[in-house]
PDB file of C-alpha atoms in Angstrom:
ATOM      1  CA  UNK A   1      28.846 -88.680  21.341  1.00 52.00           C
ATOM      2  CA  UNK A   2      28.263 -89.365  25.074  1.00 66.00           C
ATOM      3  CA  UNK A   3      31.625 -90.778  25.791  1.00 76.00           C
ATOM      4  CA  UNK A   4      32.772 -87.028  24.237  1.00 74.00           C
ATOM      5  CA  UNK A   5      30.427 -84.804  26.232  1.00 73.00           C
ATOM      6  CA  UNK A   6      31.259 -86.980  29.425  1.00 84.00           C
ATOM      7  CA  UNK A   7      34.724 -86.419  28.904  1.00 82.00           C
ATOM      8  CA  UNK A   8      34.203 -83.047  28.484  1.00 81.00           C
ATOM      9  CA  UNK A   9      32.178 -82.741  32.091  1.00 85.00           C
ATOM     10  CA  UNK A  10      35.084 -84.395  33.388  1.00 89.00           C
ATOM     11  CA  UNK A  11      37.613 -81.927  31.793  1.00 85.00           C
ATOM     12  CA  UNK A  12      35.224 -79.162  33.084  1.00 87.00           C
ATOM     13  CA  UNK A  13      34.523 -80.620  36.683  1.00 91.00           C
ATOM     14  CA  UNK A  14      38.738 -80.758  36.809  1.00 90.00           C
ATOM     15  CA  UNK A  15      38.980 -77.083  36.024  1.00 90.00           C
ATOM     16  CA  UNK A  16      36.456 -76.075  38.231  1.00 92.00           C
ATOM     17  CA  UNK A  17      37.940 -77.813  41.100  1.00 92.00           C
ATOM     18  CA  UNK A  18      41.183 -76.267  40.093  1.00 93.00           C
ATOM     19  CA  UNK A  19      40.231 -72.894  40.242  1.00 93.00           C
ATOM     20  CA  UNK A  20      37.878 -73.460  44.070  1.00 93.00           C
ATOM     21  CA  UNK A  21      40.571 -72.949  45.902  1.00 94.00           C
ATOM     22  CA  UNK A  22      40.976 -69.233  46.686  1.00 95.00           C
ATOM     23  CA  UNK A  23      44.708 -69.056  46.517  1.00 95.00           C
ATOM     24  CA  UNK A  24      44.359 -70.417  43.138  1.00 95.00           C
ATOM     25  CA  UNK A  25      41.752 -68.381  42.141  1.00 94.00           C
ATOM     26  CA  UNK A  26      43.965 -65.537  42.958  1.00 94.00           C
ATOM     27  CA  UNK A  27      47.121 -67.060  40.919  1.00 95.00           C
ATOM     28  CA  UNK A  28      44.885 -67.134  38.227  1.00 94.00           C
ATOM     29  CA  UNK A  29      44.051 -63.729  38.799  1.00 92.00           C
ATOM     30  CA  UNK A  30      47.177 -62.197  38.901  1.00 92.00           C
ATOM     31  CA  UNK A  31      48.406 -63.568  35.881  1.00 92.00           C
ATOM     32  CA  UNK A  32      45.657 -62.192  33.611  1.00 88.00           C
ATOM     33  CA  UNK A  33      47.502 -59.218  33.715  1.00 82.00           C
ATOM     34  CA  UNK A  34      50.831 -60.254  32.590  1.00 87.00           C
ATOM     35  CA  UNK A  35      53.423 -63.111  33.425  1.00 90.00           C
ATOM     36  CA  UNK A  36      55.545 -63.503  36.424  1.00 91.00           C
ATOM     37  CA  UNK A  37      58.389 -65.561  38.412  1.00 93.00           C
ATOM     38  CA  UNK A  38      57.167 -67.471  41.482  1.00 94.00           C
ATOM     39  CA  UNK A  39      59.189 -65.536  43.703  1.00 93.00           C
ATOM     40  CA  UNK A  40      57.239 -62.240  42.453  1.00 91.00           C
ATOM     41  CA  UNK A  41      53.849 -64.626  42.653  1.00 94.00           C
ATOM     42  CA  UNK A  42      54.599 -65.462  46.146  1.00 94.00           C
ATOM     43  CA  UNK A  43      56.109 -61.875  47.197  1.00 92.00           C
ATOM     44  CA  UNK A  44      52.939 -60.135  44.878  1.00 90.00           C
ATOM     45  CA  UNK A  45      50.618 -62.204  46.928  1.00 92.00           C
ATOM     46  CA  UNK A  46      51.863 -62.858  50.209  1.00 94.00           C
ATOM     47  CA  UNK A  47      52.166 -66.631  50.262  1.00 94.00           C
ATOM     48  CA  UNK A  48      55.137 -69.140  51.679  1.00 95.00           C
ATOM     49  CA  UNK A  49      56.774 -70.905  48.618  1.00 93.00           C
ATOM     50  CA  UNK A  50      56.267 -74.078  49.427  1.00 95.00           C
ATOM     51  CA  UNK A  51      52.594 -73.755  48.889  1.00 96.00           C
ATOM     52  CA  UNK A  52      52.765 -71.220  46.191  1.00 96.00           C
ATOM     53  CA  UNK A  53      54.840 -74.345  44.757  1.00 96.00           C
ATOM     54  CA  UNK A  54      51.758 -76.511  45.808  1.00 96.00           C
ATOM     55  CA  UNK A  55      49.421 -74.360  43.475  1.00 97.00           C
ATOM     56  CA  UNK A  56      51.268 -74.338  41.065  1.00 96.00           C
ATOM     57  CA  UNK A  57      51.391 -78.239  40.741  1.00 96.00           C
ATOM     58  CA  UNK A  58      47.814 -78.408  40.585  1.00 96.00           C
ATOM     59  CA  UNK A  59      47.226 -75.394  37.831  1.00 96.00           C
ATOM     60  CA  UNK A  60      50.230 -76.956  35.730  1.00 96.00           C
ATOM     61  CA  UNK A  61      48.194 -80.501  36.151  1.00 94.00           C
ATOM     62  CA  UNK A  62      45.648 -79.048  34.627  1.00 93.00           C
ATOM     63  CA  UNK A  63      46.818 -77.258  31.965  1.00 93.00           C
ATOM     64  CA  UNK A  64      45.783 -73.817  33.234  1.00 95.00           C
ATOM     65  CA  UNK A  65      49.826 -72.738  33.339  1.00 95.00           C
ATOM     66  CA  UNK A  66      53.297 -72.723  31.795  1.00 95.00           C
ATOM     67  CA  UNK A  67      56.391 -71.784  32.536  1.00 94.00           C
ATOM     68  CA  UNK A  68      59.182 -70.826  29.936  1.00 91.00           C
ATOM     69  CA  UNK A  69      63.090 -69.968  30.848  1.00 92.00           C
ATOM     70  CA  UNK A  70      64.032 -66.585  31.100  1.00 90.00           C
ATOM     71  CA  UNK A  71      66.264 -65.144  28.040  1.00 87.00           C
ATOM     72  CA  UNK A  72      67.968 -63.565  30.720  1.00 89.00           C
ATOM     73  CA  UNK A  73      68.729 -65.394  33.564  1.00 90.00           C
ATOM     74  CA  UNK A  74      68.016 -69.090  32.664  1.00 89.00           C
ATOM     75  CA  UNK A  75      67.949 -69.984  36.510  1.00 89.00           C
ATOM     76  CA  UNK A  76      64.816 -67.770  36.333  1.00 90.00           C
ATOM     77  CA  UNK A  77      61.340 -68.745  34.855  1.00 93.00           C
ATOM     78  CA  UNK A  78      58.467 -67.349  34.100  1.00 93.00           C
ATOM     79  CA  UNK A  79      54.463 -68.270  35.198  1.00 93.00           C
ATOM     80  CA  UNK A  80      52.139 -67.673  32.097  1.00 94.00           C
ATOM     81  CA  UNK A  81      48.113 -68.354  31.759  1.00 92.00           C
ATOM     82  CA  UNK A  82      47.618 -70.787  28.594  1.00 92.00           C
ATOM     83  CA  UNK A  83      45.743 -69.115  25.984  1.00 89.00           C
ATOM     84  CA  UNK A  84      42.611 -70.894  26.020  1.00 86.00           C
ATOM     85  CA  UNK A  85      42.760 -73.387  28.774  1.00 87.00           C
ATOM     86  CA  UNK A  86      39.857 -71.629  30.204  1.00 86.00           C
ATOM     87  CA  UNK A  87      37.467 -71.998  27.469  1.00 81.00           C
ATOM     88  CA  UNK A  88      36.409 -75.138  28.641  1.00 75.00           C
ATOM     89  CA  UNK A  89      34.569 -73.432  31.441  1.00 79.00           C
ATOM     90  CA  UNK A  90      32.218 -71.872  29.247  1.00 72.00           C
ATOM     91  CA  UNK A  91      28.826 -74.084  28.811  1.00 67.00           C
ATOM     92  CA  UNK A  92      29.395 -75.442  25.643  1.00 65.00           C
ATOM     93  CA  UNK A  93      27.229 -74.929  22.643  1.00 57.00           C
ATOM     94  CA  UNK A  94      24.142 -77.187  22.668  1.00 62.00           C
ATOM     95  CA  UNK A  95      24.226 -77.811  19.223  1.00 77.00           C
ATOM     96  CA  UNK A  96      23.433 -76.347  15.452  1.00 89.00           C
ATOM     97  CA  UNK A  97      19.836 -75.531  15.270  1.00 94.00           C
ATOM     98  CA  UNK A  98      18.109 -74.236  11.875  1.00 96.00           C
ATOM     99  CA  UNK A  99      15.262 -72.553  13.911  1.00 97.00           C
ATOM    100  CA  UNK A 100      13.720 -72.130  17.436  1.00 97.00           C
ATOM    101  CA  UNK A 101      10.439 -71.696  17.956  1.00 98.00           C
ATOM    102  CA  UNK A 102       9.015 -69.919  20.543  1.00 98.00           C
ATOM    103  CA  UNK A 103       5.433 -70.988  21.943  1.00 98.00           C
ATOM    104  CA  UNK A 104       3.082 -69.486  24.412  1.00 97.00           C
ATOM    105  CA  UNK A 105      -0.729 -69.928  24.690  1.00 97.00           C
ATOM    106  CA  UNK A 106      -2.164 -67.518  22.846  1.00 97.00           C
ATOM    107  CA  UNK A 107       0.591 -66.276  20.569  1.00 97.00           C
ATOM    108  CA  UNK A 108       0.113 -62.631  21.804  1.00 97.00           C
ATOM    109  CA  UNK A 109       2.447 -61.526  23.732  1.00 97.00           C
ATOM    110  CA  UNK A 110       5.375 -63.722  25.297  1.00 97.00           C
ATOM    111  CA  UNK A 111       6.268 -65.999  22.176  1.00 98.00           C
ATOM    112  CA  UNK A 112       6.305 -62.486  19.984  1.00 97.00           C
ATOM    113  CA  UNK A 113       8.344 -60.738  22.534  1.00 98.00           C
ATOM    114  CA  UNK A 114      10.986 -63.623  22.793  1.00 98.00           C
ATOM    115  CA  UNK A 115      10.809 -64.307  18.711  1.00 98.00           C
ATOM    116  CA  UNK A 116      11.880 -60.423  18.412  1.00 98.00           C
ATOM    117  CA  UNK A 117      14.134 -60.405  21.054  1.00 98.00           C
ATOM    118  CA  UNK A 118      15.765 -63.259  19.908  1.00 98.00           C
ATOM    119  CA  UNK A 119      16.458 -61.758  16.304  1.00 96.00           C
ATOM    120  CA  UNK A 120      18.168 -59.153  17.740  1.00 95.00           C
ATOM    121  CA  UNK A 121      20.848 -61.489  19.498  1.00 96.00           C
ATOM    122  CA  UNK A 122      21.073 -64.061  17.342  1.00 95.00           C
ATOM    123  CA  UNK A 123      22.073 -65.404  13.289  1.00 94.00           C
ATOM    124  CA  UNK A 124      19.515 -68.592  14.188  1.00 96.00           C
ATOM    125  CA  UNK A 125      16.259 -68.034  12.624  1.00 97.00           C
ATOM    126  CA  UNK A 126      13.043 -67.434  14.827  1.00 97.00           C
ATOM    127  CA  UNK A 127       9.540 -68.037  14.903  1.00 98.00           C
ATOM    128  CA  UNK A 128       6.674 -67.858  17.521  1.00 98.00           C
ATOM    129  CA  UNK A 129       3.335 -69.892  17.707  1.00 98.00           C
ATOM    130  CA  UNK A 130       0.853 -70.112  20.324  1.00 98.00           C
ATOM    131  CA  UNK A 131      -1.625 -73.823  21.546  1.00 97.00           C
ATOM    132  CA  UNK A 132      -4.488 -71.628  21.792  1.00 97.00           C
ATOM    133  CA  UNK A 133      -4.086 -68.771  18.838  1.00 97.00           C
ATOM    134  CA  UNK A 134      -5.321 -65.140  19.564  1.00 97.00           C
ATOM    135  CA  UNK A 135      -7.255 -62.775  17.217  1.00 96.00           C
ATOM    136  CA  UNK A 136      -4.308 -60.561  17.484  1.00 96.00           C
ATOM    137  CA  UNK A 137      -1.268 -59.889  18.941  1.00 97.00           C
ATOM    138  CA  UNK A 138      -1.983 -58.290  22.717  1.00 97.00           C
ATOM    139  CA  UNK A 139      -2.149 -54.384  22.580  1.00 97.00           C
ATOM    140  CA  UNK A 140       0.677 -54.574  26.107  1.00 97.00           C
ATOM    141  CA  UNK A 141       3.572 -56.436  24.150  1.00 97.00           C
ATOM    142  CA  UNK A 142       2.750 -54.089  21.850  1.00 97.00           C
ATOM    143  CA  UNK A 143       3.424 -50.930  24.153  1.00 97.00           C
ATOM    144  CA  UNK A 144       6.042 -52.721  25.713  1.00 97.00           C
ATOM    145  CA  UNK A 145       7.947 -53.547  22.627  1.00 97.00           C
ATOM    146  CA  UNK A 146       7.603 -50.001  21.441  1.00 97.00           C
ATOM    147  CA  UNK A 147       8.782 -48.683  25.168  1.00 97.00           C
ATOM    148  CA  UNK A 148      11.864 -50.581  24.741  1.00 97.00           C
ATOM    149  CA  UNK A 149      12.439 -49.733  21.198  1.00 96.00           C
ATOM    150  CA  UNK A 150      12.175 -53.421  20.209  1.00 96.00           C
ATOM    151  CA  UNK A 151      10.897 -54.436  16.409  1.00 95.00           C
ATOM    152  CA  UNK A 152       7.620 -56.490  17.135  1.00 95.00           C
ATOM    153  CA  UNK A 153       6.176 -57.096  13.371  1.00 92.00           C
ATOM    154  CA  UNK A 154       2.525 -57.092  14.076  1.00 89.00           C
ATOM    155  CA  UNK A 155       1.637 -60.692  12.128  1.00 93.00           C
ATOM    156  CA  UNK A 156      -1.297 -62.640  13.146  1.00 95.00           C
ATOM    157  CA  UNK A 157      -1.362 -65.422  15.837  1.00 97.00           C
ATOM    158  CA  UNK A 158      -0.395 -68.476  14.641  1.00 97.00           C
ATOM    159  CA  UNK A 159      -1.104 -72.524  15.852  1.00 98.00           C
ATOM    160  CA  UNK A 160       1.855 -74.449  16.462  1.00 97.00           C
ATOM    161  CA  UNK A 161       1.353 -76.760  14.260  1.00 97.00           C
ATOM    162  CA  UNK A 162       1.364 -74.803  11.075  1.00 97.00           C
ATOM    163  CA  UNK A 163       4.531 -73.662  11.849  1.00 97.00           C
ATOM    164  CA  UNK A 164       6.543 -76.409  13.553  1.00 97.00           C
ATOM    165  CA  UNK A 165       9.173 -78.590  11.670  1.00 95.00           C
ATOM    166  CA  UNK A 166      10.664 -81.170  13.010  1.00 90.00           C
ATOM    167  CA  UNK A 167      14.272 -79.956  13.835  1.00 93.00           C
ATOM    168  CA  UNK A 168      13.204 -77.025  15.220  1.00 96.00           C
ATOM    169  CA  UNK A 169      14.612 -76.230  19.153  1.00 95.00           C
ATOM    170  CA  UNK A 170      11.341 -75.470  20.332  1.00 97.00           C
ATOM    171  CA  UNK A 171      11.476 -73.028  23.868  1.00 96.00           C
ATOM    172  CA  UNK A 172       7.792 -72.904  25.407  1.00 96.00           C
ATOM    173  CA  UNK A 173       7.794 -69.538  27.443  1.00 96.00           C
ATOM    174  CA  UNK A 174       4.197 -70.475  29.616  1.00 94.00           C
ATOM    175  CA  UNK A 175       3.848 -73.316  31.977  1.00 94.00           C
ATOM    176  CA  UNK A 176      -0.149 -74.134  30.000  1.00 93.00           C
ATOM    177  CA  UNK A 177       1.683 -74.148  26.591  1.00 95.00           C
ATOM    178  CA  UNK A 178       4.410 -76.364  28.028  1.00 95.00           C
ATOM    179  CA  UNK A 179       2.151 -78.759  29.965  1.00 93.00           C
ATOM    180  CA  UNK A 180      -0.344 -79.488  26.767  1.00 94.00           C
ATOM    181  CA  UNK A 181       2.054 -79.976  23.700  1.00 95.00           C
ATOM    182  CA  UNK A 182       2.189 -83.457  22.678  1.00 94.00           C
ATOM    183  CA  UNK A 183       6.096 -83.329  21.447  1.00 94.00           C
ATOM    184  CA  UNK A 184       9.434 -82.908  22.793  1.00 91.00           C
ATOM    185  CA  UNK A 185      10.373 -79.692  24.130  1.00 93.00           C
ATOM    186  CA  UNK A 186      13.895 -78.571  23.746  1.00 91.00           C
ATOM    187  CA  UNK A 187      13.534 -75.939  26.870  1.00 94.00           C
ATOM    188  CA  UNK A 188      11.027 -74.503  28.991  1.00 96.00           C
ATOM    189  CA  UNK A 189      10.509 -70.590  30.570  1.00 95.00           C
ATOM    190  CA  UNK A 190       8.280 -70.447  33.200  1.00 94.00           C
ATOM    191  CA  UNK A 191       7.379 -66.630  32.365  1.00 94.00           C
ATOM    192  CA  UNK A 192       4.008 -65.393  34.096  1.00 93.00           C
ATOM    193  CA  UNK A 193       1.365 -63.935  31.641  1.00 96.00           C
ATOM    194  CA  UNK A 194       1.261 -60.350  31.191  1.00 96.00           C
ATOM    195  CA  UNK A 195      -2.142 -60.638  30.309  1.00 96.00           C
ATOM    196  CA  UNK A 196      -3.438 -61.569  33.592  1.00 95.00           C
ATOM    197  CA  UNK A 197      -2.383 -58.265  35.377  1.00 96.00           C
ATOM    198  CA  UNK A 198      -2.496 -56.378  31.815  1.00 96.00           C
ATOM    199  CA  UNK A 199      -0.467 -53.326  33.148  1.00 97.00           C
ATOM    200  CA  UNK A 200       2.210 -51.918  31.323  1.00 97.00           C
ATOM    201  CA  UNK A 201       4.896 -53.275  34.418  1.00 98.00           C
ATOM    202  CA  UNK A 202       3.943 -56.478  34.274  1.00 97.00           C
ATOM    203  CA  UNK A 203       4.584 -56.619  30.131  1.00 98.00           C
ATOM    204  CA  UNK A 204       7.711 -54.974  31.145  1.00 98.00           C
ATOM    205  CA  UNK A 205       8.270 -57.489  33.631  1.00 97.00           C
ATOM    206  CA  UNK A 206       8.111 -60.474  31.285  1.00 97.00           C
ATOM    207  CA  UNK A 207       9.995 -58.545  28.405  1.00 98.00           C
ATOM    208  CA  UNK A 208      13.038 -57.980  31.153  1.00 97.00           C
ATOM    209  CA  UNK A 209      12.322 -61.780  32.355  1.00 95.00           C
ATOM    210  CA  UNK A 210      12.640 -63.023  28.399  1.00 97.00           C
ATOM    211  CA  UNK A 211      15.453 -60.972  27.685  1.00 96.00           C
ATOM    212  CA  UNK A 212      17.483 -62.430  30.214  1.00 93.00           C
ATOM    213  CA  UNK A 213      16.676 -66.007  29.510  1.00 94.00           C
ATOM    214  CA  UNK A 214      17.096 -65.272  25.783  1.00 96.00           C
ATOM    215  CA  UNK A 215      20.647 -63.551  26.333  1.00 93.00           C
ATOM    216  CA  UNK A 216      21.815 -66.659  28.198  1.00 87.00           C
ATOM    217  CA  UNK A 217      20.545 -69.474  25.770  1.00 91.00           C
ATOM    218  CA  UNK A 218      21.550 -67.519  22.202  1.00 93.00           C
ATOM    219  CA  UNK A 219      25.178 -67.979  22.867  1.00 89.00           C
ATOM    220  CA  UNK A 220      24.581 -71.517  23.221  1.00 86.00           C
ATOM    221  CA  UNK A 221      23.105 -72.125  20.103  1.00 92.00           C
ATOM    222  CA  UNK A 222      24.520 -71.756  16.098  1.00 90.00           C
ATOM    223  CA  UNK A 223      22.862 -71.355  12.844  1.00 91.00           C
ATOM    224  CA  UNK A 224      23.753 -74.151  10.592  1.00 85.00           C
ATOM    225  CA  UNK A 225      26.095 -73.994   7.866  1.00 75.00           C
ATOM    226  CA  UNK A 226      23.833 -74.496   5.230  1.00 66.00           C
ATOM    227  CA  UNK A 227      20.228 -73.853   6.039  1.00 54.00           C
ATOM    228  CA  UNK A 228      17.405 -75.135   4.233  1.00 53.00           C
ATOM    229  CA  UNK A 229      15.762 -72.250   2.257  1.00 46.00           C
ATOM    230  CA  UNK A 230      12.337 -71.567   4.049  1.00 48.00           C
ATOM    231  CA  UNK A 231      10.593 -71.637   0.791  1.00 36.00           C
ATOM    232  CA  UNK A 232      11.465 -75.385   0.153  1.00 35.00           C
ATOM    233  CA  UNK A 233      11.639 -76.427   3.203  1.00 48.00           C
ATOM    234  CA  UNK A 234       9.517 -79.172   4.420  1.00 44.00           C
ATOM    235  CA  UNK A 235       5.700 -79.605   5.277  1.00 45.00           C
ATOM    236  CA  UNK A 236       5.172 -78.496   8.979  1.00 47.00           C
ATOM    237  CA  UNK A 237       5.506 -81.581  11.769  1.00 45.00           C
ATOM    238  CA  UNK A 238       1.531 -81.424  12.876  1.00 42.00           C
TER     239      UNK A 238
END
């Protein structure tokens, strides 16, 4: 498994250098939009053909182009993007998770907010629990959930560890929460409490701040293909 995912940073790291160069960058560009010759690449975008010829080496090299023989005139050929040969750019997909949990102090407001959040923009399965549990979830992420038209189910403030199990990808969302757990954490948000200015902005604040970290991690991340049914799975890890 590491030889693969160093082999695929190398695959990666060879794209990317690739596409730094501007003038390939452009090439790259162009041919989003359909195919051409290298005489219309080097008339379309200005450059000598000798280093258009250069460019094209290095995107051929890596895989990032093709050419195919004209039907009509087979001195001709034609400069074509490989389908796919860009996916490799993409931050690959962490791994198969069967649930993240989301953790905060209290369990009031910034584990709820990212637990709803996160059901709207993603299949994995998510729960929230808090180090320190509340009475009750805080009456701001409340507000702000409502504000922003977000379903928060108001359930009570749970401990962490009544609802961890073991493979869960567990995403702390407050530095206190992070600092005192006692087990791996898969990834860390350092979001400021809401509770500590308690004004509707700085709820809003945090909800915008979790939004954005949760729209960049739930691509990342799959449901598994067969889930274990909550009702048998196992007894929380404590």
């Amino acid at each position: 498994m590491k030889d693969e995912r160093l082999h695929e940073l190398r695959r990666r790291a060879a794209l990317h250098a690739a596409l730094a160069d501007p003038a390939r960058l452009q090439i790259v560009d162009t041919l989003t939009l359909g195919d051409a010759s290298p005489s219309e690449l080097a008339e379309a975008l200005g450059m000598p053909s000798n280093l258009l010829a250069h460019h094209l080496k290095v995107l051929e090299r890596e895989g990032v182009l093709a050419r195919t023989r004209s039907e009509g005139d087979k001195r001709r050929s034609y400069v074509h993007l490989v389908p796919g040969a860009l996916d490799a750019l993409a931050v690959p997909s962490l791994r198969p998770v069967p649930r993240v949990l989301f953790v905060c102090t209290a369990n009031s407001a910034r584990s709820h907010l990212a637990a709803a959040l996160w059901r709207g923009a993603s299949d994995v399965p998510a729960v929230s629990a808090g180090t320190h549990p509340a009475a009750a979830i805080a009456p701001g992420a409340v507000d702000s959930a409502r504000r922003h038209h977000l379903d928060l189910p108001l359930v009570h403030p749970q401990h962490v560890a009544d609802v961890r199990a073991g493979d869960d990808l567990v995403v702390t969302v407050c530095d206190r929460a992070h600092e005192e757990l006692d087990f791996p954490v898969d990834v860390h948000w350092s979001i400021p409490d809401p509770l500590l200015a308690g004004t509707p902005d700085a709820f809003d604040h945090a909800l915008e701040e979790l939004g954005r970290r949760v729209d960049n991690l739930a691509p990342r991340l799959s449901p598994l293909a067969n889930p274990t049914d909550p009702a048998t799975a196992p007894a929380p890890t404590r």
